[in-house]
PDB file of C-alpha atoms in Angstrom:
ATOM      1  CA  MET A   1      51.568 -16.621 -39.488  1.00 48.00           C
ATOM      2  CA  ILE A   2      49.368 -18.326 -36.901  1.00 51.00           C
ATOM      3  CA  ASP A   3      52.405 -20.145 -35.532  1.00 53.00           C
ATOM      4  CA  GLN A   4      54.312 -16.873 -35.178  1.00 54.00           C
ATOM      5  CA  GLY A   5      51.434 -15.292 -33.252  1.00 52.00           C
ATOM      6  CA  SER A   6      51.134 -18.325 -31.040  1.00 53.00           C
ATOM      7  CA  SER A   7      54.877 -18.295 -30.335  1.00 55.00           C
ATOM      8  CA  LEU A   8      54.780 -14.577 -29.587  1.00 48.00           C
ATOM      9  CA  TRP A   9      51.867 -15.035 -27.148  1.00 44.00           C
ATOM     10  CA  LYS A  10      53.660 -17.901 -25.377  1.00 54.00           C
ATOM     11  CA  SER A  11      56.762 -15.746 -25.061  1.00 53.00           C
ATOM     12  CA  ILE A  12      54.793 -12.836 -23.570  1.00 50.00           C
ATOM     13  CA  ALA A  13      52.897 -15.158 -21.207  1.00 50.00           C
ATOM     14  CA  SER A  14      56.132 -16.761 -20.047  1.00 54.00           C
ATOM     15  CA  LYS A  15      57.698 -13.373 -19.280  1.00 55.00           C
ATOM     16  CA  GLY A  16      54.568 -12.294 -17.405  1.00 52.00           C
ATOM     17  CA  GLU A  17      54.495 -15.497 -15.381  1.00 51.00           C
ATOM     18  CA  ALA A  18      58.179 -15.144 -14.576  1.00 48.00           C
ATOM     19  CA  GLN A  19      57.617 -11.583 -13.333  1.00 52.00           C
ATOM     20  CA  MET A  20      54.646 -12.694 -11.274  1.00 42.00           C
ATOM     21  CA  PHE A  21      56.690 -15.478  -9.659  1.00 40.00           C
ATOM     22  CA  LYS A  22      59.518 -13.024  -8.944  1.00 49.00           C
ATOM     23  CA  PHE A  23      56.980 -10.789  -7.188  1.00 47.00           C
ATOM     24  CA  LEU A  24      55.123 -13.523  -5.294  1.00 42.00           C
ATOM     25  CA  LEU A  25      58.124 -15.514  -4.082  1.00 42.00           C
ATOM     26  CA  PRO A  26      59.298 -12.915  -1.503  1.00 48.00           C
ATOM     27  CA  VAL A  27      55.714 -12.380  -0.318  1.00 43.00           C
ATOM     28  CA  VAL A  28      55.163 -16.109   0.237  1.00 40.00           C
ATOM     29  CA  ALA A  29      58.558 -16.425   1.927  1.00 44.00           C
ATOM     30  CA  ALA A  30      57.762 -13.542   4.294  1.00 43.00           C
ATOM     31  CA  LEU A  31      54.406 -15.026   5.257  1.00 41.00           C
ATOM     32  CA  ALA A  32      55.957 -18.429   5.854  1.00 42.00           C
ATOM     33  CA  ALA A  33      58.694 -16.888   8.003  1.00 43.00           C
ATOM     34  CA  MET A  34      56.122 -15.170  10.228  1.00 45.00           C
ATOM     35  CA  GLY A  35      54.520 -18.499  11.056  1.00 45.00           C
ATOM     36  CA  GLY A  36      50.985 -19.115  12.283  1.00 43.00           C
ATOM     37  CA  PRO A  37      51.179 -17.822  15.881  1.00 46.00           C
ATOM     38  CA  ALA A  38      52.763 -14.524  14.857  1.00 50.00           C
ATOM     39  CA  LEU A  39      49.803 -13.580  12.688  1.00 58.00           C
ATOM     40  CA  ALA A  40      47.396 -11.249  14.457  1.00 65.00           C
ATOM     41  CA  THR A  41      43.663 -10.907  14.105  1.00 82.00           C
ATOM     42  CA  THR A  42      42.171  -7.455  13.646  1.00 91.00           C
ATOM     43  CA  GLN A  43      38.799  -6.334  14.966  1.00 94.00           C
ATOM     44  CA  GLN A  44      36.935  -3.043  15.015  1.00 97.00           C
ATOM     45  CA  TRP A  45      35.612  -2.356  18.509  1.00 96.00           C
ATOM     46  CA  ASN A  46      32.864   0.213  19.064  1.00 97.00           C
ATOM     47  CA  VAL A  47      34.011   2.322  22.002  1.00 97.00           C
ATOM     48  CA  THR A  48      32.418   4.949  24.239  1.00 96.00           C
ATOM     49  CA  GLU A  49      34.394   7.064  26.716  1.00 96.00           C
ATOM     50  CA  GLU A  50      32.588   9.001  29.430  1.00 96.00           C
ATOM     51  CA  SER A  51      33.413  10.703  32.687  1.00 90.00           C
ATOM     52  CA  VAL A  52      32.729   8.825  35.919  1.00 88.00           C
ATOM     53  CA  SER A  53      29.741  11.133  36.407  1.00 83.00           C
ATOM     54  CA  GLY A  54      28.168   9.652  33.259  1.00 77.00           C
ATOM     55  CA  VAL A  55      28.749  12.511  30.799  1.00 82.00           C
ATOM     56  CA  LYS A  56      29.617  11.016  27.417  1.00 82.00           C
ATOM     57  CA  GLY A  57      32.978  12.313  26.208  1.00 91.00           C
ATOM     58  CA  ALA A  58      33.646  10.492  22.946  1.00 96.00           C
ATOM     59  CA  GLN A  59      32.564   7.576  20.828  1.00 96.00           C
ATOM     60  CA  GLY A  60      34.032   5.780  17.847  1.00 98.00           C
ATOM     61  CA  THR A  61      36.205   2.754  17.158  1.00 98.00           C
ATOM     62  CA  TRP A  62      39.361   1.040  18.208  1.00 98.00           C
ATOM     63  CA  SER A  63      41.172  -0.932  15.528  1.00 98.00           C
ATOM     64  CA  VAL A  64      42.487  -3.789  17.660  1.00 97.00           C
ATOM     65  CA  ASN A  65      45.156  -6.315  16.647  1.00 97.00           C
ATOM     66  CA  THR A  66      45.442  -9.282  18.987  1.00 93.00           C
ATOM     67  CA  ASP A  67      48.107 -11.956  18.585  1.00 93.00           C
ATOM     68  CA  ALA A  68      47.957 -15.567  19.767  1.00 90.00           C
ATOM     69  CA  ASP A  69      49.685 -14.643  23.048  1.00 91.00           C
ATOM     70  CA  GLY A  70      47.011 -12.053  23.926  1.00 91.00           C
ATOM     71  CA  LYS A  71      49.172  -9.015  23.115  1.00 96.00           C
ATOM     72  CA  ILE A  72      47.121  -6.076  21.855  1.00 97.00           C
ATOM     73  CA  ALA A  73      48.114  -3.144  19.655  1.00 98.00           C
ATOM     74  CA  GLY A  74      46.092  -0.707  17.611  1.00 98.00           C
ATOM     75  CA  THR A  75      44.674   2.759  17.144  1.00 98.00           C
ATOM     76  CA  ALA A  76      41.643   4.704  18.308  1.00 98.00           C
ATOM     77  CA  ASN A  77      39.516   7.075  16.236  1.00 98.00           C
ATOM     78  CA  LEU A  78      36.705   8.651  18.200  1.00 98.00           C
ATOM     79  CA  GLN A  79      34.611  11.781  17.895  1.00 97.00           C
ATOM     80  CA  MET A  80      34.368  13.876  21.040  1.00 96.00           C
ATOM     81  CA  ASP A  81      31.109  15.439  22.206  1.00 93.00           C
ATOM     82  CA  ASN A  82      32.361  18.831  20.958  1.00 93.00           C
ATOM     83  CA  GLY A  83      32.813  17.404  17.430  1.00 95.00           C
ATOM     84  CA  LYS A  84      36.611  17.208  17.493  1.00 96.00           C
ATOM     85  CA  LEU A  85      38.459  14.036  16.545  1.00 97.00           C
ATOM     86  CA  LEU A  86      40.145  12.083  19.336  1.00 97.00           C
ATOM     87  CA  THR A  87      42.964   9.757  18.309  1.00 98.00           C
ATOM     88  CA  TYR A  88      45.471   7.692  20.227  1.00 98.00           C
ATOM     89  CA  ALA A  89      47.484   4.479  20.149  1.00 98.00           C
ATOM     90  CA  ILE A  90      46.551   1.442  22.217  1.00 98.00           C
ATOM     91  CA  ALA A  91      48.794  -1.349  23.494  1.00 98.00           C
ATOM     92  CA  GLY A  92      48.354  -3.984  26.147  1.00 98.00           C
ATOM     93  CA  SER A  93      47.250  -7.523  26.804  1.00 97.00           C
ATOM     94  CA  ALA A  94      44.295  -9.778  27.508  1.00 93.00           C
ATOM     95  CA  LYS A  95      44.417 -12.553  30.060  1.00 91.00           C
ATOM     96  CA  ASP A  96      41.545 -14.507  31.592  1.00 87.00           C
ATOM     97  CA  SER A  97      38.969 -12.109  30.074  1.00 86.00           C
ATOM     98  CA  VAL A  98      40.649  -9.060  31.675  1.00 93.00           C
ATOM     99  CA  TYR A  99      42.033  -6.447  29.294  1.00 96.00           C
ATOM    100  CA  THR A 100      44.769  -4.006  30.319  1.00 97.00           C
ATOM    101  CA  ILE A 101      45.295  -1.376  27.653  1.00 98.00           C
ATOM    102  CA  GLU A 102      47.535   1.699  27.703  1.00 98.00           C
ATOM    103  CA  MET A 103      46.288   4.666  25.675  1.00 98.00           C
ATOM    104  CA  SER A 104      49.215   6.798  24.521  1.00 98.00           C
ATOM    105  CA  GLU A 105      49.643   9.821  22.264  1.00 98.00           C
ATOM    106  CA  ARG A 106      46.108  11.017  23.003  1.00 97.00           C
ATOM    107  CA  SER A 107      45.158  14.027  20.927  1.00 97.00           C
ATOM    108  CA  ASP A 108      43.204  15.467  23.895  1.00 94.00           C
ATOM    109  CA  GLY A 109      46.413  15.743  25.931  1.00 95.00           C
ATOM    110  CA  LYS A 110      45.530  13.186  28.613  1.00 96.00           C
ATOM    111  CA  LYS A 111      48.632  11.252  29.631  1.00 97.00           C
ATOM    112  CA  GLY A 112      49.354   7.967  31.390  1.00 97.00           C
ATOM    113  CA  CYS A 113      45.906   6.490  30.684  1.00 98.00           C
ATOM    114  CA  VAL A 114      45.486   2.779  31.436  1.00 98.00           C
ATOM    115  CA  TRP A 115      42.177   0.958  30.996  1.00 98.00           C
ATOM    116  CA  ASN A 116      41.268  -2.246  32.792  1.00 97.00           C
ATOM    117  CA  GLY A 117      38.324  -3.745  30.948  1.00 96.00           C
ATOM    118  CA  HIS A 118      36.327  -6.828  31.851  1.00 94.00           C
ATOM    119  CA  ILE A 119      33.098  -8.579  30.988  1.00 89.00           C
ATOM    120  CA  PRO A 120      30.182  -6.853  32.740  1.00 88.00           C
ATOM    121  CA  ALA A 121      28.522  -8.833  35.515  1.00 81.00           C
ATOM    122  CA  GLY A 122      25.779 -10.868  33.860  1.00 74.00           C
ATOM    123  CA  GLY A 123      26.941  -9.640  30.454  1.00 62.00           C
ATOM    124  CA  ASP A 124      27.429 -11.430  27.166  1.00 56.00           C
ATOM    125  CA  LYS A 125      30.900 -12.938  27.413  1.00 55.00           C
ATOM    126  CA  SER A 126      31.749 -12.592  23.744  1.00 58.00           C
ATOM    127  CA  HIS A 127      30.651  -9.116  22.739  1.00 77.00           C
ATOM    128  CA  GLY A 128      31.304  -6.446  25.350  1.00 90.00           C
ATOM    129  CA  LEU A 129      33.673  -5.067  27.951  1.00 93.00           C
ATOM    130  CA  ILE A 130      33.480  -2.270  30.492  1.00 94.00           C
ATOM    131  CA  GLY A 131      36.076  -0.761  32.765  1.00 96.00           C
ATOM    132  CA  GLN A 132      37.691   2.305  34.203  1.00 97.00           C
ATOM    133  CA  ALA A 133      40.685   4.108  32.774  1.00 97.00           C
ATOM    134  CA  ILE A 134      42.830   6.125  35.102  1.00 97.00           C
ATOM    135  CA  CYS A 135      45.056   8.850  33.647  1.00 97.00           C
ATOM    136  CA  ASP A 136      47.704  11.102  35.182  1.00 97.00           C
ATOM    137  CA  GLY A 137      46.228  13.771  37.447  1.00 95.00           C
ATOM    138  CA  ASP A 138      43.639  11.305  38.794  1.00 93.00           C
ATOM    139  CA  VAL A 139      41.487  11.716  35.648  1.00 93.00           C
ATOM    140  CA  LYS A 140      39.052   8.816  35.443  1.00 95.00           C
ATOM    141  CA  LEU A 141      37.051   7.600  32.466  1.00 96.00           C
ATOM    142  CA  ILE A 142      34.527   4.820  32.009  1.00 96.00           C
ATOM    143  CA  ILE A 143      35.142   2.977  28.750  1.00 97.00           C
ATOM    144  CA  ARG A 144      32.701   0.586  27.150  1.00 95.00           C
ATOM    145  CA  ALA A 145      33.816  -1.555  24.224  1.00 95.00           C
ATOM    146  CA  GLY A 146      31.696  -3.781  22.010  1.00 93.00           C
ATOM    147  CA  PHE A 147      32.999  -6.121  19.331  1.00 85.00           C
TER     148      PHE A 147
END
């Protein structure tokens, strides 16, 4: 009786292992196919948008994916000063500590917004950026980002 139970357990374990390998094999193959440089790092940036006159407009986070080539993609989730949620997509690049990011599909209706962020003069080079975004209709925003 003990032998039968042992054989049954080995049979069940073997089937479970086979199913696990069937599941894991495509996942491992996909990761290997992507290669090291294609993998992106993701960061949450704390972001504040304000008008050029200094009136805070929104604050929240950007979920930023950056690949090895400096290409940036992600999403923004901010709360506006009136309590409404502000969302949009971000895409752009970073080169020589200068970030150029397009903000599309903004829920506040602003169109054609492009932000050029850089390290503030005398600022900490690894944790913050500041810059102006210019949108269609000559709308200008100051955006600060910390990560």
